[in-house]
Coordinates of C-alpha atoms in Angstrom, one line a residue:
Chain A
M774 CA 0.0 -0.3 0.4
L775 CA 3.3 2.2 0.7
K776 CA 5.3 3.1 -2.3
V777 CA 8.4 5.1 -3.0
P778 CA 7.1 8.9 -4.1
E779 CA 7.0 9.4 -8.0
H780 CA 7.5 13.0 -7.8
Q781 CA 10.3 13.7 -5.5
V782 CA 12.9 15.7 -7.0
A783 CA 15.0 16.6 -4.0
G784 CA 16.6 14.9 -0.5
R785 CA 16.6 11.6 0.5
Q786 CA 15.0 8.9 -1.3
A787 CA 13.4 5.7 0.1
I788 CA 15.1 3.3 -3.1
D789 CA 18.1 0.8 -2.8
G790 CA 17.5 0.3 1.1
K791 CA 17.5 3.9 1.8
L792 CA 15.9 5.5 4.5
G793 CA 13.2 7.9 2.9
P794 CA 10.0 8.9 2.6
L795 CA 7.0 6.7 2.0
I796 CA 2.9 8.0 0.4
D797 CA -0.2 6.3 0.1
N798 CA -2.9 6.4 -2.0
S799 CA -4.7 8.7 -0.1
G800 CA -2.7 11.5 -0.1
H801 CA -0.4 11.2 3.0
F802 CA 3.4 11.8 2.7
Y803 CA 5.2 9.7 5.8
K804 CA 8.3 11.4 6.2
P805 CA 10.2 8.8 8.4
L806 CA 12.0 10.6 12.0
Q807 CA 15.8 9.9 12.2
D808 CA 15.8 9.8 15.9
D809 CA 19.6 9.7 16.9
D810 CA 19.9 12.7 14.2
E811 CA 18.3 16.1 15.3
R812 CA 17.0 16.6 12.3
G813 CA 13.9 14.6 12.6
T814 CA 13.1 15.9 15.8
G815 CA 13.6 19.4 14.7
E816 CA 10.7 19.0 12.1
L817 CA 8.6 17.0 14.2
T818 CA 9.3 20.1 17.0
F819 CA 8.7 22.7 13.9
Y820 CA 5.1 21.0 12.9
H821 CA 3.6 21.0 16.3
S822 CA 4.6 24.6 17.4
F823 CA 3.3 25.7 13.8
S824 CA 0.1 23.5 14.5
S825 CA -0.9 25.0 17.6
N826 CA 0.2 28.7 17.0
T827 CA -2.6 30.8 16.8
R828 CA -0.8 33.9 15.3
I829 CA -0.1 32.5 11.5
P830 CA -3.0 34.0 9.5
H831 CA -5.4 31.4 7.3
H832 CA -3.3 32.7 4.3
I833 CA 0.1 31.8 5.3
R834 CA -0.8 28.2 6.8
R835 CA -2.0 27.1 3.5
F836 CA 1.6 27.2 2.3
F837 CA 2.6 24.8 4.2
P838 CA 1.4 20.9 4.1
V839 CA -1.2 19.5 6.4
F840 CA 0.3 17.6 9.3
Y841 CA -1.2 14.6 10.4
G842 CA 0.6 13.9 13.8
T843 CA 3.4 10.7 13.6
Q844 CA 2.4 7.3 12.7
L845 CA 4.5 4.5 13.5
L846 CA 5.6 2.3 9.9
K847 CA 8.0 -0.1 8.3
A848 CA 11.0 2.0 7.7
S849 CA 12.1 1.9 4.0
D850 CA 15.8 0.7 4.6
G851 CA 14.5 -2.6 6.3
S852 CA 15.4 -1.1 9.7
G853 CA 11.4 -2.3 11.4
L854 CA 9.2 0.0 12.6
R855 CA 10.2 3.8 13.0
P856 CA 8.2 6.8 13.8
H857 CA 6.7 8.9 10.7
L858 CA 6.0 12.6 10.0
V859 CA 2.5 12.5 8.4
L860 CA 1.9 15.4 5.7
Q861 CA -0.3 16.0 3.0
D862 CA 1.0 14.6 0.1
I863 CA 1.3 17.9 -2.2
T864 CA 1.5 15.9 -5.3
S865 CA -1.4 13.5 -5.3
D866 CA -4.1 16.2 -7.3
H867 CA -2.2 15.7 -10.0
L868 CA -1.0 13.6 -12.8
N869 CA 2.1 14.8 -14.3
P870 CA 3.2 17.9 -12.2
S871 CA 6.1 19.9 -13.2
I872 CA 8.2 20.9 -10.1
L873 CA 10.9 23.3 -8.5
D874 CA 12.3 22.7 -5.3
I875 CA 14.3 26.1 -4.5
K876 CA 16.1 26.0 -1.4
I877 CA 15.9 29.7 -0.1
G878 CA 18.0 31.4 1.9
S879 CA 22.3 32.8 0.8
R880 CA 23.1 31.2 4.2
T881 CA 21.8 27.4 4.8
W882 CA 23.4 26.7 8.2
Y883 CA 22.6 28.6 11.3
I884 CA 24.8 29.9 14.6
E885 CA 23.8 26.7 17.1
A886 CA 24.4 24.2 14.3
S887 CA 27.8 22.2 15.0
N888 CA 30.7 23.5 13.1
D889 CA 31.2 20.7 11.0
Y890 CA 27.5 21.6 9.9
I891 CA 28.6 24.8 9.2
Q892 CA 31.6 24.5 7.7
N893 CA 29.9 21.9 5.1
C894 CA 27.0 24.2 4.8
F895 CA 29.4 27.3 3.6
H896 CA 30.9 25.2 1.1
R897 CA 28.0 24.3 -1.0
D898 CA 26.2 27.3 -0.2
K899 CA 29.3 29.1 -1.9
T900 CA 29.5 26.8 -4.7
T901 CA 25.7 26.7 -5.8
T902 CA 23.7 30.0 -6.5
T903 CA 22.9 29.9 -2.8
V904 CA 25.1 32.9 -1.9
S905 CA 25.3 34.7 -5.1
L906 CA 21.7 34.6 -5.6
G907 CA 20.3 33.6 -2.7
F908 CA 18.7 30.7 -3.7
R909 CA 19.3 27.6 -5.2
I910 CA 17.3 25.0 -7.1
C911 CA 17.8 21.7 -5.0
G912 CA 15.8 19.9 -7.9
L913 CA 13.2 19.6 -10.3
Q914 CA 11.1 17.9 -12.8
I915 CA 9.3 19.6 -15.9
Y916 CA 6.9 17.4 -18.0
N917 CA 6.6 18.4 -21.4
E918 CA 6.0 16.6 -24.4
S919 CA 4.9 13.1 -22.9
A920 CA 8.2 12.9 -20.8
F921 CA 9.5 14.4 -17.9
W922 CA 12.9 16.7 -17.8
K923 CA 14.6 15.5 -14.4
P924 CA 18.0 16.3 -14.6
E925 CA 20.8 14.6 -11.8
R926 CA 21.8 16.3 -8.7
K927 CA 25.4 17.1 -10.0
L928 CA 23.6 19.0 -12.6
V929 CA 21.4 21.2 -10.9
Q930 CA 24.5 21.9 -8.0
S931 CA 26.2 23.4 -10.6
F932 CA 23.4 25.6 -12.5
T933 CA 24.2 29.5 -12.6
A934 CA 22.0 32.3 -12.8
D935 CA 21.4 31.4 -16.8
D936 CA 20.2 28.0 -15.7
V937 CA 18.2 29.1 -13.1
R938 CA 16.6 31.4 -15.7
S939 CA 16.3 29.0 -18.4
V940 CA 14.3 26.5 -16.1
L941 CA 12.4 28.8 -14.8
R942 CA 11.0 29.7 -19.1
M943 CA 11.0 26.0 -19.3
F944 CA 8.8 25.2 -16.5
V945 CA 6.3 27.9 -18.4
S946 CA 6.7 26.8 -22.0
S947 CA 5.4 24.2 -24.0
N948 CA 8.2 23.3 -25.6
V949 CA 11.7 22.2 -24.6
G950 CA 15.0 23.5 -26.3
P951 CA 16.9 26.9 -26.1
E952 CA 13.8 28.7 -27.5
P953 CA 10.9 28.4 -25.0
D954 CA 7.5 29.5 -26.1
F955 CA 6.4 31.1 -22.6
C956 CA 2.7 29.6 -23.4
F957 CA 1.6 28.9 -19.6
A958 CA 4.1 32.0 -18.2
D959 CA 1.0 34.7 -17.7
S960 CA -1.4 31.9 -16.5
V961 CA 1.1 30.2 -14.0
Y962 CA 3.6 33.6 -12.9
G963 CA 1.0 36.5 -13.8
G964 CA -2.5 37.6 -12.8
C965 CA -3.9 37.8 -9.6
D966 CA -3.9 34.0 -8.6
G967 CA -0.5 33.3 -9.7
I968 CA 3.1 32.2 -8.5
L969 CA 4.3 35.7 -8.1
E970 CA 1.3 36.9 -6.2
R971 CA 1.4 34.1 -4.2
L972 CA 5.4 34.9 -3.4
M973 CA 4.3 38.7 -2.7
E974 CA 2.0 37.2 0.0
L975 CA 4.5 34.9 1.8
K976 CA 7.1 38.0 1.3
T977 CA 4.5 40.2 3.1
W978 CA 4.4 37.8 6.2
F979 CA 8.6 37.5 6.5
E980 CA 8.4 41.2 6.6
D981 CA 6.7 41.1 9.4
Q982 CA 7.2 37.4 11.3
T983 CA 9.8 37.1 13.8
M984 CA 8.6 33.3 15.7
Y985 CA 10.9 31.2 13.1
H986 CA 13.9 31.5 10.9
F987 CA 13.5 28.9 8.4
C988 CA 17.0 27.6 7.7
S989 CA 17.4 25.4 4.5
C990 CA 13.9 25.3 4.1
S991 CA 12.2 24.8 0.2
V992 CA 9.4 26.6 -1.9
L993 CA 7.8 24.2 -3.8
L994 CA 6.3 25.4 -7.1
L995 CA 4.1 23.1 -8.6
F996 CA 2.3 23.0 -12.1
D997 CA 0.1 21.0 -13.3
K998 CA 0.3 21.6 -17.6
E999 CA -2.8 18.9 -18.2
S1000 CA -5.2 20.1 -15.2
F1001 CA -4.8 23.3 -16.8
L1002 CA -5.5 22.5 -20.4
K1003 CA -8.2 21.1 -19.3
G1004 CA -9.4 24.1 -17.2
K1005 CA -9.1 22.5 -13.8
T1006 CA -8.0 24.2 -10.5
P1007 CA -6.0 24.5 -8.8
F1008 CA -3.2 23.7 -11.9
A1009 CA -0.3 25.4 -9.6
E1010 CA 0.7 25.9 -6.3
V1011 CA 3.2 27.7 -3.9
K1012 CA 4.4 25.3 -0.9
L1013 CA 7.1 25.6 1.5
I1014 CA 8.7 22.3 2.4
D1015 CA 11.4 20.7 4.7
F1016 CA 11.5 22.4 8.3
A1017 CA 14.1 20.4 9.9
H1018 CA 16.5 23.3 10.4
V1019 CA 13.7 25.5 11.9
V1020 CA 14.9 27.7 14.5
D1021 CA 13.5 29.9 16.9
G1022 CA 13.2 33.7 15.6
N1023 CA 13.7 35.8 18.4
G1024 CA 11.8 38.7 17.7
V1025 CA 14.3 39.0 14.9
I1026 CA 12.3 38.7 10.9
D1027 CA 14.3 35.7 9.1
H1028 CA 16.0 38.0 6.7
N1029 CA 18.1 35.4 5.4
F1030 CA 14.9 33.7 3.9
L1031 CA 13.4 37.2 2.9
G1032 CA 16.4 38.5 0.7
G1033 CA 16.7 35.1 -1.0
L1034 CA 12.7 35.2 -1.5
C1035 CA 12.9 38.6 -2.8
S1036 CA 15.7 37.8 -5.3
F1037 CA 13.8 34.5 -6.4
I1038 CA 10.5 36.6 -6.9
K1039 CA 13.3 39.1 -9.0
F1040 CA 14.0 36.2 -10.9
V1041 CA 10.6 35.1 -11.9
S1042 CA 9.7 39.2 -12.4
Q1043 CA 12.0 39.1 -14.9
V1044 CA 10.6 35.9 -16.9
L1045 CA 7.1 37.2 -16.8
A1046 CA 8.4 40.7 -18.5
D1047 CA 10.5 38.5 -20.8
S1048 CA 7.4 36.8 -22.0
K1049 CA 5.2 39.9 -22.4
G1050 CA 8.7 41.1 -25.0
S1051 CA 8.9 37.6 -26.8
T1052 CA 5.2 37.8 -26.8
M1053 CA 4.8 41.1 -28.5
E1054 CA 7.9 40.7 -30.9
D1055 CA 6.0 37.6 -32.6
Chain B
M1466 CA 43.2 74.1 7.7
L1467 CA 43.0 70.2 7.1
K1468 CA 41.6 68.4 10.8
V1469 CA 40.3 65.2 11.8
P1470 CA 36.6 64.7 11.8
E1471 CA 35.1 65.4 15.4
H1472 CA 32.1 62.9 14.6
Q1473 CA 33.7 60.0 12.9
V1474 CA 32.4 57.3 14.7
A1475 CA 33.8 53.9 12.8
G1476 CA 36.2 53.1 10.5
R1477 CA 40.2 54.4 10.3
Q1478 CA 40.9 57.0 12.2
A1479 CA 43.5 59.6 11.3
I1480 CA 45.3 60.1 15.2
D1481 CA 48.4 58.7 16.4
G1482 CA 50.0 58.8 12.9
K1483 CA 47.8 56.5 11.4
L1484 CA 46.0 57.0 7.7
G1485 CA 42.6 58.2 7.9
P1486 CA 40.0 60.7 6.7
L1487 CA 40.4 64.5 6.9
I1488 CA 37.6 67.5 7.3
D1489 CA 38.1 71.4 6.1
N1490 CA 35.8 74.0 7.1
S1491 CA 34.0 74.1 3.6
G1492 CA 31.8 71.0 4.3
H1493 CA 34.4 68.4 2.0
F1494 CA 35.6 64.9 3.6
Y1495 CA 38.9 63.5 2.2
K1496 CA 39.3 59.8 2.2
P1497 CA 42.6 58.5 1.6
L1498 CA 42.7 56.2 -1.1
Q1499 CA 45.0 53.0 -0.8
D1500 CA 46.6 52.5 -4.2
D1501 CA 48.1 48.9 -2.9
D1502 CA 45.2 47.8 -1.0
E1503 CA 42.0 47.2 -3.5
R1504 CA 40.0 49.0 -0.5
G1505 CA 40.8 52.4 -2.0
T1506 CA 39.9 51.9 -5.6
G1507 CA 37.1 49.5 -5.6
E1508 CA 35.7 53.2 -3.7
L1509 CA 36.9 55.3 -6.4
T1510 CA 35.5 52.9 -9.3
F1511 CA 32.1 52.7 -6.9
Y1512 CA 31.9 56.4 -7.2
H1513 CA 33.0 57.1 -10.9
S1514 CA 30.9 54.4 -12.1
F1515 CA 28.1 56.0 -9.4
S1516 CA 28.3 59.7 -10.2
S1517 CA 27.6 59.0 -14.3
N1518 CA 25.2 55.9 -14.1
T1519 CA 22.0 57.7 -15.7
R1520 CA 19.5 54.7 -13.7
I1521 CA 19.8 56.1 -10.5
P1522 CA 16.7 57.7 -9.5
H1523 CA 17.4 61.4 -8.1
H1524 CA 15.4 60.7 -4.8
I1525 CA 18.2 57.7 -4.7
R1526 CA 21.2 59.3 -5.1
R1527 CA 19.9 61.8 -2.3
F1528 CA 21.2 59.0 0.2
F1529 CA 24.4 59.0 -1.2
P1530 CA 27.5 61.7 -0.1
V1531 CA 27.9 64.0 -3.0
F1532 CA 31.3 62.9 -4.6
Y1533 CA 33.7 66.0 -6.1
G1534 CA 36.4 64.1 -7.0
T1535 CA 39.8 62.9 -6.0
Q1536 CA 42.8 65.2 -5.2
L1537 CA 46.0 64.7 -4.0
L1538 CA 47.2 65.4 0.1
K1539 CA 48.9 65.4 2.9
A1540 CA 48.3 62.2 4.1
S1541 CA 47.7 62.1 7.9
D1542 CA 50.2 59.0 8.8
G1543 CA 53.4 61.8 7.3
S1544 CA 53.9 59.6 4.4
G1545 CA 53.8 62.4 1.5
L1546 CA 51.4 63.3 -0.8
R1547 CA 48.3 60.7 -1.7
P1548 CA 45.2 60.7 -3.5
H1549 CA 41.9 61.4 -1.9
L1550 CA 38.4 60.8 -2.1
V1551 CA 36.5 64.2 -2.1
L1552 CA 33.8 64.0 -0.8
Q1553 CA 30.4 65.7 1.1
D1554 CA 31.7 66.1 4.9
I1555 CA 27.8 64.9 6.0
T1556 CA 28.1 66.6 9.6
S1557 CA 29.7 69.2 8.4
D1558 CA 26.1 71.5 9.3
H1559 CA 25.4 69.8 12.6
L1560 CA 27.3 71.2 15.9
N1561 CA 26.2 67.8 18.3
P1562 CA 24.9 65.1 16.0
S1563 CA 24.0 61.9 17.5
I1564 CA 25.4 59.3 15.2
L1565 CA 24.5 55.6 14.3
D1566 CA 26.7 53.2 12.0
I1567 CA 24.9 50.5 11.1
K1568 CA 27.1 47.6 8.7
I1569 CA 24.0 46.0 6.8
G1570 CA 23.8 42.9 5.7
S1571 CA 24.1 39.2 7.0
R1572 CA 27.3 39.1 5.3
T1573 CA 30.4 41.4 5.2
W1574 CA 32.5 38.9 2.1
Y1575 CA 31.9 38.6 -1.6
I1576 CA 32.9 35.7 -3.6
E1577 CA 35.3 37.0 -5.6
A1578 CA 37.5 37.9 -2.1
S1579 CA 40.5 36.7 -1.1
N1580 CA 40.2 33.5 1.0
D1581 CA 41.8 35.3 3.9
Y1582 CA 39.5 38.3 3.7
I1583 CA 36.1 35.7 3.5
Q1584 CA 37.5 33.8 6.5
N1585 CA 38.1 37.2 8.7
C1586 CA 34.6 38.4 7.8
F1587 CA 33.1 35.3 8.3
H1588 CA 34.2 34.9 12.1
R1589 CA 33.3 38.3 12.6
D1590 CA 30.1 38.1 11.3
K1591 CA 29.6 35.0 13.2
T1592 CA 30.4 37.1 16.2
T1593 CA 28.3 40.2 16.0
T1594 CA 25.0 40.6 15.0
T1595 CA 25.6 40.4 11.9
V1596 CA 24.5 37.1 11.2
S1597 CA 21.8 36.9 13.8
L1598 CA 20.2 40.3 12.9
G1599 CA 21.5 40.8 9.0
F1600 CA 23.0 44.2 10.5
R1601 CA 25.6 45.1 13.0
I1602 CA 26.3 48.6 15.0
C1603 CA 29.7 49.8 14.2
G1604 CA 29.9 52.7 15.8
L1605 CA 27.8 55.2 17.3
Q1606 CA 28.0 58.7 19.2
I1607 CA 24.6 59.8 21.4
Y1608 CA 24.2 63.3 22.4
N1609 CA 22.4 63.6 25.2
E1610 CA 22.4 65.9 28.4
S1611 CA 25.5 68.1 26.9
A1612 CA 27.5 65.1 26.5
F1613 CA 28.6 62.3 23.9
W1614 CA 28.1 59.0 24.9
K1615 CA 30.8 57.4 22.2
P1616 CA 31.8 53.6 23.7
E1617 CA 34.7 51.8 22.4
R1618 CA 34.7 50.2 19.4
K1619 CA 35.1 46.8 21.7
L1620 CA 32.1 47.8 23.6
V1621 CA 30.2 48.1 20.4
Q1622 CA 31.5 45.2 18.8
S1623 CA 29.8 42.7 21.4
F1624 CA 25.6 44.2 21.3
T1625 CA 23.4 41.9 21.2
A1626 CA 20.0 42.6 20.2
D1627 CA 18.8 43.8 23.3
D1628 CA 21.4 46.3 23.1
V1629 CA 20.9 47.3 19.7
R1630 CA 17.4 47.8 21.1
S1631 CA 18.8 50.1 23.8
V1632 CA 20.6 52.3 21.6
L1633 CA 18.0 52.7 18.9
R1634 CA 15.2 54.0 22.3
M1635 CA 18.7 56.3 23.6
F1636 CA 19.4 57.9 19.8
V1637 CA 15.9 59.4 19.8
S1638 CA 15.3 60.1 24.3
S1639 CA 16.3 63.5 25.7
N1640 CA 17.8 61.2 28.6
V1641 CA 20.1 58.6 29.3
G1642 CA 19.7 55.6 31.7
P1643 CA 17.6 52.7 31.4
E1644 CA 14.3 54.5 31.0
P1645 CA 14.4 56.1 27.7
D1646 CA 11.9 59.1 27.6
F1647 CA 11.4 58.4 23.4
C1648 CA 11.1 61.9 23.4
F1649 CA 12.0 62.3 19.8
A1650 CA 10.5 58.7 18.4
D1651 CA 7.8 60.5 16.5
S1652 CA 9.7 63.1 15.1
V1653 CA 12.7 61.7 14.3
Y1654 CA 11.3 57.9 13.3
G1655 CA 8.4 58.6 12.1
G1656 CA 6.3 61.0 9.9
C1657 CA 6.4 61.1 6.5
D1658 CA 9.6 62.7 6.6
G1659 CA 11.3 60.5 9.2
I1660 CA 14.1 57.9 9.0
L1661 CA 11.8 55.2 8.9
E1662 CA 10.1 56.7 5.5
R1663 CA 13.9 57.2 3.9
L1664 CA 14.8 53.3 4.8
M1665 CA 11.2 52.4 3.1
E1666 CA 12.7 54.3 0.0
L1667 CA 15.6 52.9 -0.2
K1668 CA 13.9 49.6 0.8
T1669 CA 11.7 49.9 -2.4
W1670 CA 14.8 50.8 -4.4
F1671 CA 16.8 47.7 -3.6
E1672 CA 13.6 45.5 -4.0
D1673 CA 14.6 46.3 -7.7
Q1674 CA 18.1 47.5 -8.5
T1675 CA 20.3 44.9 -9.8
M1676 CA 23.6 46.8 -10.9
Y1677 CA 25.5 46.9 -7.3
H1678 CA 25.7 44.7 -4.8
F1679 CA 26.5 46.9 -1.5
C1680 CA 28.9 44.7 0.4
S1681 CA 29.9 45.9 3.9
C1682 CA 28.4 49.2 3.3
S1683 CA 26.6 51.0 5.9
V1684 CA 23.4 53.0 6.5
L1685 CA 24.1 56.4 8.7
L1686 CA 21.8 58.0 10.7
L1687 CA 21.8 61.2 11.9
F1688 CA 20.0 63.2 14.8
D1689 CA 20.8 66.7 15.7
K1690 CA 18.8 67.1 18.8
E1691 CA 19.5 71.0 18.9
S1692 CA 18.2 71.9 15.1
F1693 CA 15.1 70.0 16.1
L1694 CA 14.3 72.3 19.0
K1695 CA 15.1 75.0 17.2
G1696 CA 12.7 74.0 14.5
K1697 CA 15.8 73.6 12.0
T1698 CA 15.4 71.6 9.1
P1699 CA 17.0 68.9 8.3
F1700 CA 17.2 67.4 11.9
A1701 CA 17.6 63.8 11.0
E1702 CA 19.8 62.3 7.9
V1703 CA 19.6 59.0 6.1
K1704 CA 22.9 58.4 4.0
L1705 CA 24.6 55.5 2.5
I1706 CA 28.7 55.3 3.0
D1707 CA 31.6 52.9 2.6
F1708 CA 32.2 51.7 -0.8
A1709 CA 35.2 49.8 -1.0
H1710 CA 33.5 46.5 -1.0
V1711 CA 30.9 47.5 -3.8
V1712 CA 30.4 44.6 -6.5
D1713 CA 28.9 44.2 -9.6
G1714 CA 25.1 43.0 -9.2
N1715 CA 25.4 41.1 -12.5
G1716 CA 21.4 41.3 -13.0
V1717 CA 21.0 40.0 -9.0
I1718 CA 19.4 42.7 -6.5
D1719 CA 21.1 42.4 -3.7
H1720 CA 19.2 40.0 -1.3
N1721 CA 21.9 40.4 1.7
F1722 CA 21.6 44.0 1.9
L1723 CA 18.1 43.7 1.5
G1724 CA 17.3 41.5 4.0
G1725 CA 19.7 43.4 6.5
L1726 CA 17.9 46.3 5.8
C1727 CA 14.6 44.8 6.2
S1728 CA 15.4 43.3 9.8
F1729 CA 17.1 47.1 10.5
I1730 CA 13.5 48.5 9.8
K1731 CA 11.9 45.7 11.8
F1732 CA 14.2 47.1 14.7
V1733 CA 13.1 51.0 14.1
S1734 CA 9.4 50.0 13.8
Q1735 CA 9.2 48.1 17.1
V1736 CA 11.1 51.2 18.7
L1737 CA 8.5 53.1 17.6
A1738 CA 5.8 51.5 18.3
D1739 CA 7.3 50.9 21.7
S1740 CA 7.4 54.7 22.0
K1741 CA 3.6 54.7 21.4
G1742 CA 3.1 52.1 23.8
S1743 CA 5.0 54.0 26.5
T1744 CA 3.2 57.8 26.1
M1745 CA -0.1 56.0 26.1
E1746 CA 0.9 54.4 29.2
D1747 CA 1.8 58.0 31.0

């Protein structure tokens, strides 16, 4: 009944006897807690705090996967029963979703972490677009012409600013190759219910909230081209995922997440503007 | 005719035979170029680029000291003639200005810098409020009850978030000590011509501009209590200073500066809100 998520684009995967998340057919995503590791505990702590936090506005709560508690399940690595977070499977309503997983922030470490952890993150941040752009694409799949483009982790990690722009163009195009047609840009990025508007809502909240610092957290963009063509909604979604490294905000805004989010918003805005330019030239 | 600036609160000082900036009585600030050092050259390069850049809006140009070119002058360290940047002396119209020098950004290094430079900055950023708050106070003087409070560099470097809040309260109070009266908060931080409004103007520009990344640059806040009490304007000013480490934006917004600026704005907003609370309780 439980299976490996088909549309997971980043993070540890439950394949080759390794520990990773599982899904069922009822829209649940089971993420293993790593009991001897601060990661799992950190994410559970966050979900407990967040679900009971009455200061989270309703329109912000929508950005987070629904949390259903924890459950003991047979772990994917064959190590026996292990507690799992039970979360909403964001992709379950979509057959062939295009997905971008964007880790936000120009710094993925936090002061409270161990020195080894900081040094590892610091190196990765400098050698990806994290420091230069304030975010990095961690994984992606783009559905086009009946197939997924799902580049390997190494290729994704080597992305430059120009590669990021190309990916954001391909995400809203109906063709593959060097000349994207920007076919869906207006509907997906633009408009009063588009991705840019959602990102601006998040930005407004991050300018104010001082409760949590979302270190190493991702914005996940989903676009379901088939739903869009059939007039089915929602065809595009914006979610926040991965809260293993959320720390107390201590009365300070999450300037690291906010800065990176603003940079990402600028990239999306520019692709939307380019798409208008390209349509006008046609 | 040239002398050591009386109101310099941070940076290298022209005392004890050391190289530092000088001022004259006509409102000029002379900053020595360090020819064997990328710092000086970097700042001159920036001023040349910025002064001739037609894409800088007029209301943004006001935040920058006027640049009058360079001039050969006898250096303050007795080493003979040396080229100096000739800049506007921001403090020249003020007798006893209170000044805060706030280095903006949660990272003061940049990818292109040498490894030693990066490591030095990285250490300093972690051990001050730079990483945690997205900015750090580099220096200050607060004029109250006929005297300046001008803490030593070591004390300023050890400031915590709470110390930053105290400083922001003292800056707009007419008394010293643990119970600030917030006397000038509304006029200096609030209002349509106050410091918060100026900072918001800067923020709007930083959300859009992708020309420059202002690494290790400071926002300087100036408040002249005597001018204010005499009804003289401007009694408060916001300037950007120190451009030795400005690098090309390469089409990306300065998310590091923007994030830190937003965090600083939140601190100032909270002090203004506290001041209103404290007045209502009276």
